[in-house]
Amino acid sequence: SAVISQKPSRDICQRGTSLTIQCQVDSQVTMMFWYRQQPGQSLTLIATANQGSEATYESGFVIDKFPISRPNLTFSTLTVSNMSPEDSSIYLCSVVFYESDRAQHFGDGTRLSIL
Amino acid sequence: QKEVEQNSGPLSVPEGAIASLNCTYSDRGSQSFFWYRQYSGKSPELIMFIYSNGDKEDGRFTAQLNKASQYVSLLIRDSQPSDSATYLCAAGRGWNNRLAFGKGNQVVVIP
Protein backbone atom coordinates (compact mmCIF):
# COMPACT_ATOMS: atom_id res chain seq x y z
CA SER A 1 0.00 0.00 0.00
CA ALA A 2 1.02 3.61 -0.53
CA VAL A 3 3.17 5.37 2.05
CA ILE A 4 2.59 8.90 3.33
CA SER A 5 5.75 10.19 5.02
CA GLN A 6 5.82 13.22 7.27
CA LYS A 7 8.98 14.84 8.56
CA PRO A 8 9.84 15.64 11.26
CA SER A 9 7.77 13.28 13.41
CA ARG A 10 8.19 15.60 16.36
CA ASP A 11 10.02 18.75 17.36
CA ILE A 12 10.43 21.15 20.24
CA CYS A 13 10.86 24.75 19.16
CA GLN A 14 11.42 28.14 20.72
CA ARG A 15 8.72 30.78 20.46
CA GLY A 16 9.18 33.20 17.62
CA THR A 17 10.86 30.64 15.34
CA SER A 18 9.43 28.85 12.31
CA LEU A 19 9.30 25.18 11.37
CA THR A 20 8.66 23.56 8.02
CA ILE A 21 6.91 20.19 7.91
CA GLN A 22 7.20 17.98 4.85
CA CYS A 23 4.70 15.49 3.45
CA GLN A 24 5.86 13.06 0.77
CA VAL A 25 3.72 10.38 -0.89
CA ASP A 26 5.09 7.49 -2.91
CA SER A 27 2.25 7.46 -5.45
CA GLN A 28 0.25 10.09 -7.28
CA VAL A 29 -2.50 11.88 -5.43
CA THR A 30 -5.20 14.25 -6.53
CA MET A 31 -5.62 16.26 -3.34
CA MET A 32 -3.42 17.12 -0.37
CA PHE A 33 -4.57 18.76 2.84
CA TRP A 34 -3.11 20.01 6.10
CA TYR A 35 -4.89 19.60 9.45
CA ARG A 36 -4.20 20.54 13.02
CA GLN A 37 -5.17 18.46 16.05
CA GLN A 38 -4.77 20.32 19.30
CA PRO A 39 -4.38 18.33 22.52
CA GLY A 40 -7.53 16.39 23.32
CA GLN A 41 -9.36 17.86 20.33
CA SER A 42 -10.53 16.68 16.95
CA LEU A 43 -9.05 17.62 13.60
CA THR A 44 -9.37 21.09 12.09
CA LEU A 45 -8.61 21.70 8.43
CA ILE A 46 -5.97 24.39 7.88
CA ALA A 47 -5.88 24.44 4.09
CA THR A 48 -6.02 22.56 0.82
CA ALA A 49 -2.60 22.40 -0.83
CA ASN A 50 -3.03 23.16 -4.53
CA GLN A 51 -0.38 22.03 -6.98
CA GLY A 52 1.50 24.97 -8.44
CA SER A 53 -0.75 27.64 -6.97
CA GLU A 54 -1.64 29.23 -3.67
CA ALA A 55 -3.26 27.06 -1.06
CA THR A 56 -6.93 27.47 -0.17
CA TYR A 57 -7.16 28.42 3.50
CA GLU A 58 -10.02 27.77 5.89
CA SER A 59 -11.54 30.48 8.02
CA GLY A 60 -9.20 31.42 10.84
CA PHE A 61 -6.01 30.39 9.05
CA VAL A 62 -3.86 32.77 7.00
CA ILE A 63 -1.00 32.37 4.59
CA ASP A 64 1.39 34.57 6.57
CA LYS A 65 1.12 32.23 9.56
CA PHE A 66 0.86 28.92 7.68
CA PRO A 67 2.55 29.19 4.28
CA ILE A 68 2.03 26.05 2.22
CA SER A 69 3.72 24.84 -0.92
CA ARG A 70 2.92 21.99 -3.28
CA PRO A 71 5.40 21.97 -6.14
CA ASN A 72 4.30 18.62 -7.58
CA LEU A 73 1.70 15.88 -7.23
CA THR A 74 3.38 14.00 -4.41
CA PHE A 75 5.03 16.59 -2.13
CA SER A 76 3.85 19.44 0.07
CA THR A 77 5.21 21.54 2.93
CA LEU A 78 3.53 23.43 5.74
CA THR A 79 5.44 26.11 7.61
CA VAL A 80 4.32 27.24 11.04
CA SER A 81 5.66 30.78 11.35
CA ASN A 82 6.51 32.92 14.35
CA MET A 83 5.44 30.16 16.70
CA SER A 84 3.82 30.68 20.09
CA PRO A 85 2.83 28.11 22.73
CA GLU A 86 -0.72 28.11 21.26
CA ASP A 87 0.73 26.48 18.13
CA SER A 88 1.66 23.38 20.12
CA SER A 89 -0.30 20.72 18.32
CA ILE A 90 -0.14 17.72 16.02
CA TYR A 91 -0.01 18.69 12.37
CA LEU A 92 -1.22 16.11 9.87
CA CYS A 93 -1.18 15.92 6.13
CA SER A 94 -3.79 13.91 4.29
CA VAL A 95 -4.08 12.84 0.67
CA VAL A 96 -6.63 11.49 -1.77
CA PHE A 97 -5.05 8.89 -4.01
CA TYR A 98 -5.40 9.09 -7.76
CA GLU A 99 -8.06 6.82 -9.28
CA SER A 100 -9.50 5.96 -5.90
CA ASP A 101 -12.51 6.88 -3.84
CA ARG A 102 -12.66 10.39 -2.36
CA ALA A 103 -11.43 9.24 1.02
CA GLN A 104 -8.56 11.04 2.69
CA HIS A 105 -5.69 9.07 4.15
CA PHE A 106 -3.43 10.54 6.82
CA GLY A 107 0.27 10.65 7.42
CA ASP A 108 1.66 9.84 10.85
CA GLY A 109 1.65 13.49 11.90
CA THR A 110 4.17 15.93 13.35
CA ARG A 111 3.96 16.53 17.09
CA LEU A 112 5.07 20.11 17.72
CA SER A 113 5.77 21.65 21.12
CA ILE A 114 6.61 25.33 21.57
CA LEU A 115 8.51 26.47 24.64
CA GLN B 1 -23.88 24.83 15.60
CA LYS B 2 -20.90 22.66 14.78
CA GLU B 3 -20.76 21.18 11.29
CA VAL B 4 -20.44 17.64 12.64
CA GLU B 5 -21.61 16.61 16.09
CA GLN B 6 -20.83 13.49 18.05
CA ASN B 7 -22.46 13.97 21.41
CA SER B 8 -22.17 10.61 23.10
CA GLY B 9 -19.72 10.21 25.94
CA PRO B 10 -17.26 7.33 26.25
CA LEU B 11 -18.86 4.03 25.27
CA SER B 12 -18.00 0.84 27.15
CA VAL B 13 -19.06 -2.43 25.56
CA PRO B 14 -18.34 -6.03 26.51
CA GLU B 15 -16.26 -8.08 24.14
CA GLY B 16 -18.45 -9.65 21.47
CA ALA B 17 -21.22 -7.05 21.78
CA ILE B 18 -22.31 -4.42 19.26
CA ALA B 19 -20.99 -0.86 19.59
CA SER B 20 -23.21 1.83 18.10
CA LEU B 21 -21.93 5.32 17.29
CA ASN B 22 -23.96 8.25 16.00
CA CYS B 23 -23.16 11.47 14.23
CA THR B 24 -25.21 14.38 12.86
CA TYR B 25 -24.16 17.04 10.38
CA SER B 26 -25.54 20.50 9.71
CA ASP B 27 -24.58 21.22 6.09
CA ARG B 28 -27.03 19.68 3.62
CA GLY B 29 -24.41 20.24 0.93
CA SER B 30 -22.27 17.48 2.44
CA GLN B 31 -21.96 14.66 -0.05
CA SER B 32 -19.60 12.15 1.49
CA PHE B 33 -19.23 10.72 4.97
CA PHE B 34 -16.38 8.94 6.65
CA TRP B 35 -15.57 7.09 9.83
CA TYR B 36 -12.00 7.10 11.11
CA ARG B 37 -10.48 5.21 14.00
CA GLN B 38 -7.73 6.86 16.01
CA TYR B 39 -5.65 5.04 18.56
CA SER B 40 -4.01 7.11 21.26
CA GLY B 41 -0.88 8.79 19.91
CA LYS B 42 -1.60 7.69 16.32
CA SER B 43 -3.06 9.35 13.27
CA PRO B 44 -6.63 8.68 12.07
CA GLU B 45 -7.17 5.51 10.04
CA LEU B 46 -10.04 5.22 7.56
CA ILE B 47 -12.60 2.55 8.44
CA MET B 48 -15.58 3.26 6.23
CA PHE B 49 -16.96 5.75 3.78
CA ILE B 50 -20.55 6.11 2.59
CA TYR B 51 -22.03 8.36 -0.05
CA SER B 52 -25.60 7.09 -0.56
CA ASN B 53 -28.57 6.69 1.74
CA GLY B 54 -28.85 3.30 3.36
CA ASP B 55 -26.45 0.78 4.82
CA LYS B 56 -22.94 -0.20 3.81
CA GLU B 57 -21.23 -3.21 5.32
CA ASP B 58 -17.53 -4.01 5.45
CA GLY B 59 -16.60 -6.95 7.62
CA ARG B 60 -17.67 -6.25 11.20
CA PHE B 61 -18.47 -2.61 10.42
CA THR B 62 -21.73 -1.19 9.08
CA ALA B 63 -22.20 2.47 8.21
CA GLN B 64 -25.67 3.94 7.86
CA LEU B 65 -26.57 7.23 6.20
CA ASN B 66 -29.85 9.12 6.29
CA LYS B 67 -29.51 12.38 4.37
CA ALA B 68 -33.06 13.51 5.15
CA SER B 69 -32.29 13.36 8.87
CA GLN B 70 -28.64 14.40 8.35
CA TYR B 71 -27.56 11.42 10.37
CA VAL B 72 -24.69 8.95 10.05
CA SER B 73 -24.01 5.97 12.24
CA LEU B 74 -21.43 3.22 12.65
CA LEU B 75 -22.07 -0.23 14.07
CA ILE B 76 -19.22 -2.43 15.19
CA ARG B 77 -20.29 -6.05 15.53
CA ASP B 78 -18.50 -8.66 17.63
CA SER B 79 -16.45 -5.92 19.31
CA GLN B 80 -12.86 -6.83 20.12
CA PRO B 81 -10.43 -5.26 22.59
CA SER B 82 -8.46 -4.04 19.56
CA ASP B 83 -11.49 -1.90 18.64
CA SER B 84 -10.84 0.26 21.72
CA ALA B 85 -10.08 3.67 20.22
CA THR B 86 -11.59 7.05 19.42
CA TYR B 87 -13.93 7.05 16.42
CA LEU B 88 -14.16 10.21 14.35
CA CYS B 89 -17.06 11.04 12.06
CA ALA B 90 -16.34 13.37 9.13
CA ALA B 91 -18.46 15.01 6.43
CA GLY B 92 -17.09 16.17 3.10
CA ARG B 93 -18.30 19.03 0.93
CA GLY B 94 -17.20 21.48 -1.69
CA TRP B 95 -14.98 21.29 -4.77
CA ASN B 96 -12.17 19.84 -2.69
CA ASN B 97 -14.38 17.53 -0.59
CA ARG B 98 -12.99 19.28 2.49
CA LEU B 99 -13.67 17.35 5.68
CA ALA B 100 -15.30 18.63 8.84
CA PHE B 101 -14.70 16.32 11.79
CA GLY B 102 -16.73 15.64 14.88
CA LYS B 103 -15.01 15.65 18.26
CA GLY B 104 -14.92 11.86 18.34
CA ASN B 105 -16.30 9.12 20.56
CA GLN B 106 -14.11 6.94 22.71
CA VAL B 107 -14.96 3.24 22.66
CA VAL B 108 -13.66 0.86 25.30
CA VAL B 109 -14.17 -2.85 24.73
CA ILE B 110 -14.07 -4.78 27.97
CA PRO B 111 -12.68 -8.34 27.76
Coordinates of C-alpha atoms in Angstrom, one line a residue:
Chain A
S1 CA 0.0 0.0 0.0
A2 CA 1.0 3.6 -0.5
V3 CA 3.2 5.4 2.0
I4 CA 2.6 8.9 3.3
S5 CA 5.7 10.2 5.0
Q6 CA 5.8 13.2 7.3
K7 CA 9.0 14.8 8.6
P8 CA 9.8 15.6 11.3
S9 CA 7.8 13.3 13.4
R10 CA 8.2 15.6 16.4
D11 CA 10.0 18.7 17.4
I12 CA 10.4 21.1 20.2
C13 CA 10.9 24.8 19.2
Q14 CA 11.4 28.1 20.7
R15 CA 8.7 30.8 20.5
G16 CA 9.2 33.2 17.6
T17 CA 10.9 30.6 15.3
S18 CA 9.4 28.9 12.3
L19 CA 9.3 25.2 11.4
T20 CA 8.7 23.6 8.0
I21 CA 6.9 20.2 7.9
Q22 CA 7.2 18.0 4.9
C23 CA 4.7 15.5 3.4
Q24 CA 5.9 13.1 0.8
V25 CA 3.7 10.4 -0.9
D26 CA 5.1 7.5 -2.9
S27 CA 2.2 7.5 -5.4
Q28 CA 0.3 10.1 -7.3
V29 CA -2.5 11.9 -5.4
T30 CA -5.2 14.3 -6.5
M31 CA -5.6 16.3 -3.3
M32 CA -3.4 17.1 -0.4
F33 CA -4.6 18.8 2.8
W34 CA -3.1 20.0 6.1
Y35 CA -4.9 19.6 9.4
R36 CA -4.2 20.5 13.0
Q37 CA -5.2 18.5 16.0
Q38 CA -4.8 20.3 19.3
P39 CA -4.4 18.3 22.5
G40 CA -7.5 16.4 23.3
Q41 CA -9.4 17.9 20.3
S42 CA -10.5 16.7 17.0
L43 CA -9.0 17.6 13.6
T44 CA -9.4 21.1 12.1
L45 CA -8.6 21.7 8.4
I46 CA -6.0 24.4 7.9
A47 CA -5.9 24.4 4.1
T48 CA -6.0 22.6 0.8
A49 CA -2.6 22.4 -0.8
N50 CA -3.0 23.2 -4.5
Q51 CA -0.4 22.0 -7.0
G52 CA 1.5 25.0 -8.4
S53 CA -0.8 27.6 -7.0
E54 CA -1.6 29.2 -3.7
A55 CA -3.3 27.1 -1.1
T56 CA -6.9 27.5 -0.2
Y57 CA -7.2 28.4 3.5
E58 CA -10.0 27.8 5.9
S59 CA -11.5 30.5 8.0
G60 CA -9.2 31.4 10.8
F61 CA -6.0 30.4 9.0
V62 CA -3.9 32.8 7.0
I63 CA -1.0 32.4 4.6
D64 CA 1.4 34.6 6.6
K65 CA 1.1 32.2 9.6
F66 CA 0.9 28.9 7.7
P67 CA 2.5 29.2 4.3
I68 CA 2.0 26.0 2.2
S69 CA 3.7 24.8 -0.9
R70 CA 2.9 22.0 -3.3
P71 CA 5.4 22.0 -6.1
N72 CA 4.3 18.6 -7.6
L73 CA 1.7 15.9 -7.2
T74 CA 3.4 14.0 -4.4
F75 CA 5.0 16.6 -2.1
S76 CA 3.8 19.4 0.1
T77 CA 5.2 21.5 2.9
L78 CA 3.5 23.4 5.7
T79 CA 5.4 26.1 7.6
V80 CA 4.3 27.2 11.0
S81 CA 5.7 30.8 11.3
N82 CA 6.5 32.9 14.4
M83 CA 5.4 30.2 16.7
S84 CA 3.8 30.7 20.1
P85 CA 2.8 28.1 22.7
E86 CA -0.7 28.1 21.3
D87 CA 0.7 26.5 18.1
S88 CA 1.7 23.4 20.1
S89 CA -0.3 20.7 18.3
I90 CA -0.1 17.7 16.0
Y91 CA 0.0 18.7 12.4
L92 CA -1.2 16.1 9.9
C93 CA -1.2 15.9 6.1
S94 CA -3.8 13.9 4.3
V95 CA -4.1 12.8 0.7
V96 CA -6.6 11.5 -1.8
F97 CA -5.1 8.9 -4.0
Y98 CA -5.4 9.1 -7.8
E99 CA -8.1 6.8 -9.3
S100 CA -9.5 6.0 -5.9
D101 CA -12.5 6.9 -3.8
R102 CA -12.7 10.4 -2.4
A103 CA -11.4 9.2 1.0
Q104 CA -8.6 11.0 2.7
H105 CA -5.7 9.1 4.2
F106 CA -3.4 10.5 6.8
G107 CA 0.3 10.6 7.4
D108 CA 1.7 9.8 10.9
G109 CA 1.6 13.5 11.9
T110 CA 4.2 15.9 13.4
R111 CA 4.0 16.5 17.1
L112 CA 5.1 20.1 17.7
S113 CA 5.8 21.7 21.1
I114 CA 6.6 25.3 21.6
L115 CA 8.5 26.5 24.6
Chain B
Q1 CA -23.9 24.8 15.6
K2 CA -20.9 22.7 14.8
E3 CA -20.8 21.2 11.3
V4 CA -20.4 17.6 12.6
E5 CA -21.6 16.6 16.1
Q6 CA -20.8 13.5 18.0
N7 CA -22.5 14.0 21.4
S8 CA -22.2 10.6 23.1
G9 CA -19.7 10.2 25.9
P10 CA -17.3 7.3 26.2
L11 CA -18.9 4.0 25.3
S12 CA -18.0 0.8 27.2
V13 CA -19.1 -2.4 25.6
P14 CA -18.3 -6.0 26.5
E15 CA -16.3 -8.1 24.1
G16 CA -18.4 -9.7 21.5
A17 CA -21.2 -7.1 21.8
I18 CA -22.3 -4.4 19.3
A19 CA -21.0 -0.9 19.6
S20 CA -23.2 1.8 18.1
L21 CA -21.9 5.3 17.3
N22 CA -24.0 8.3 16.0
C23 CA -23.2 11.5 14.2
T24 CA -25.2 14.4 12.9
Y25 CA -24.2 17.0 10.4
S26 CA -25.5 20.5 9.7
D27 CA -24.6 21.2 6.1
R28 CA -27.0 19.7 3.6
G29 CA -24.4 20.2 0.9
S30 CA -22.3 17.5 2.4
Q31 CA -22.0 14.7 0.0
S32 CA -19.6 12.1 1.5
F33 CA -19.2 10.7 5.0
F34 CA -16.4 8.9 6.7
W35 CA -15.6 7.1 9.8
Y36 CA -12.0 7.1 11.1
R37 CA -10.5 5.2 14.0
Q38 CA -7.7 6.9 16.0
Y39 CA -5.6 5.0 18.6
S40 CA -4.0 7.1 21.3
G41 CA -0.9 8.8 19.9
K42 CA -1.6 7.7 16.3
S43 CA -3.1 9.4 13.3
P44 CA -6.6 8.7 12.1
E45 CA -7.2 5.5 10.0
L46 CA -10.0 5.2 7.6
I47 CA -12.6 2.5 8.4
M48 CA -15.6 3.3 6.2
F49 CA -17.0 5.7 3.8
I50 CA -20.5 6.1 2.6
Y51 CA -22.0 8.4 0.0
S52 CA -25.6 7.1 -0.6
N53 CA -28.6 6.7 1.7
G54 CA -28.8 3.3 3.4
D55 CA -26.5 0.8 4.8
K56 CA -22.9 -0.2 3.8
E57 CA -21.2 -3.2 5.3
D58 CA -17.5 -4.0 5.5
G59 CA -16.6 -7.0 7.6
R60 CA -17.7 -6.2 11.2
F61 CA -18.5 -2.6 10.4
T62 CA -21.7 -1.2 9.1
A63 CA -22.2 2.5 8.2
Q64 CA -25.7 3.9 7.9
L65 CA -26.6 7.2 6.2
N66 CA -29.9 9.1 6.3
K67 CA -29.5 12.4 4.4
A68 CA -33.1 13.5 5.1
S69 CA -32.3 13.4 8.9
Q70 CA -28.6 14.4 8.3
Y71 CA -27.6 11.4 10.4
V72 CA -24.7 9.0 10.0
S73 CA -24.0 6.0 12.2
L74 CA -21.4 3.2 12.7
L75 CA -22.1 -0.2 14.1
I76 CA -19.2 -2.4 15.2
R77 CA -20.3 -6.1 15.5
D78 CA -18.5 -8.7 17.6
S79 CA -16.5 -5.9 19.3
Q80 CA -12.9 -6.8 20.1
P81 CA -10.4 -5.3 22.6
S82 CA -8.5 -4.0 19.6
D83 CA -11.5 -1.9 18.6
S84 CA -10.8 0.3 21.7
A85 CA -10.1 3.7 20.2
T86 CA -11.6 7.0 19.4
Y87 CA -13.9 7.0 16.4
L88 CA -14.2 10.2 14.4
C89 CA -17.1 11.0 12.1
A90 CA -16.3 13.4 9.1
A91 CA -18.5 15.0 6.4
G92 CA -17.1 16.2 3.1
R93 CA -18.3 19.0 0.9
G94 CA -17.2 21.5 -1.7
W95 CA -15.0 21.3 -4.8
N96 CA -12.2 19.8 -2.7
N97 CA -14.4 17.5 -0.6
R98 CA -13.0 19.3 2.5
L99 CA -13.7 17.3 5.7
A100 CA -15.3 18.6 8.8
F101 CA -14.7 16.3 11.8
G102 CA -16.7 15.6 14.9
K103 CA -15.0 15.7 18.3
G104 CA -14.9 11.9 18.3
N105 CA -16.3 9.1 20.6
Q106 CA -14.1 6.9 22.7
V107 CA -15.0 3.2 22.7
V108 CA -13.7 0.9 25.3
V109 CA -14.2 -2.8 24.7
I110 CA -14.1 -4.8 28.0
P111 CA -12.7 -8.3 27.8

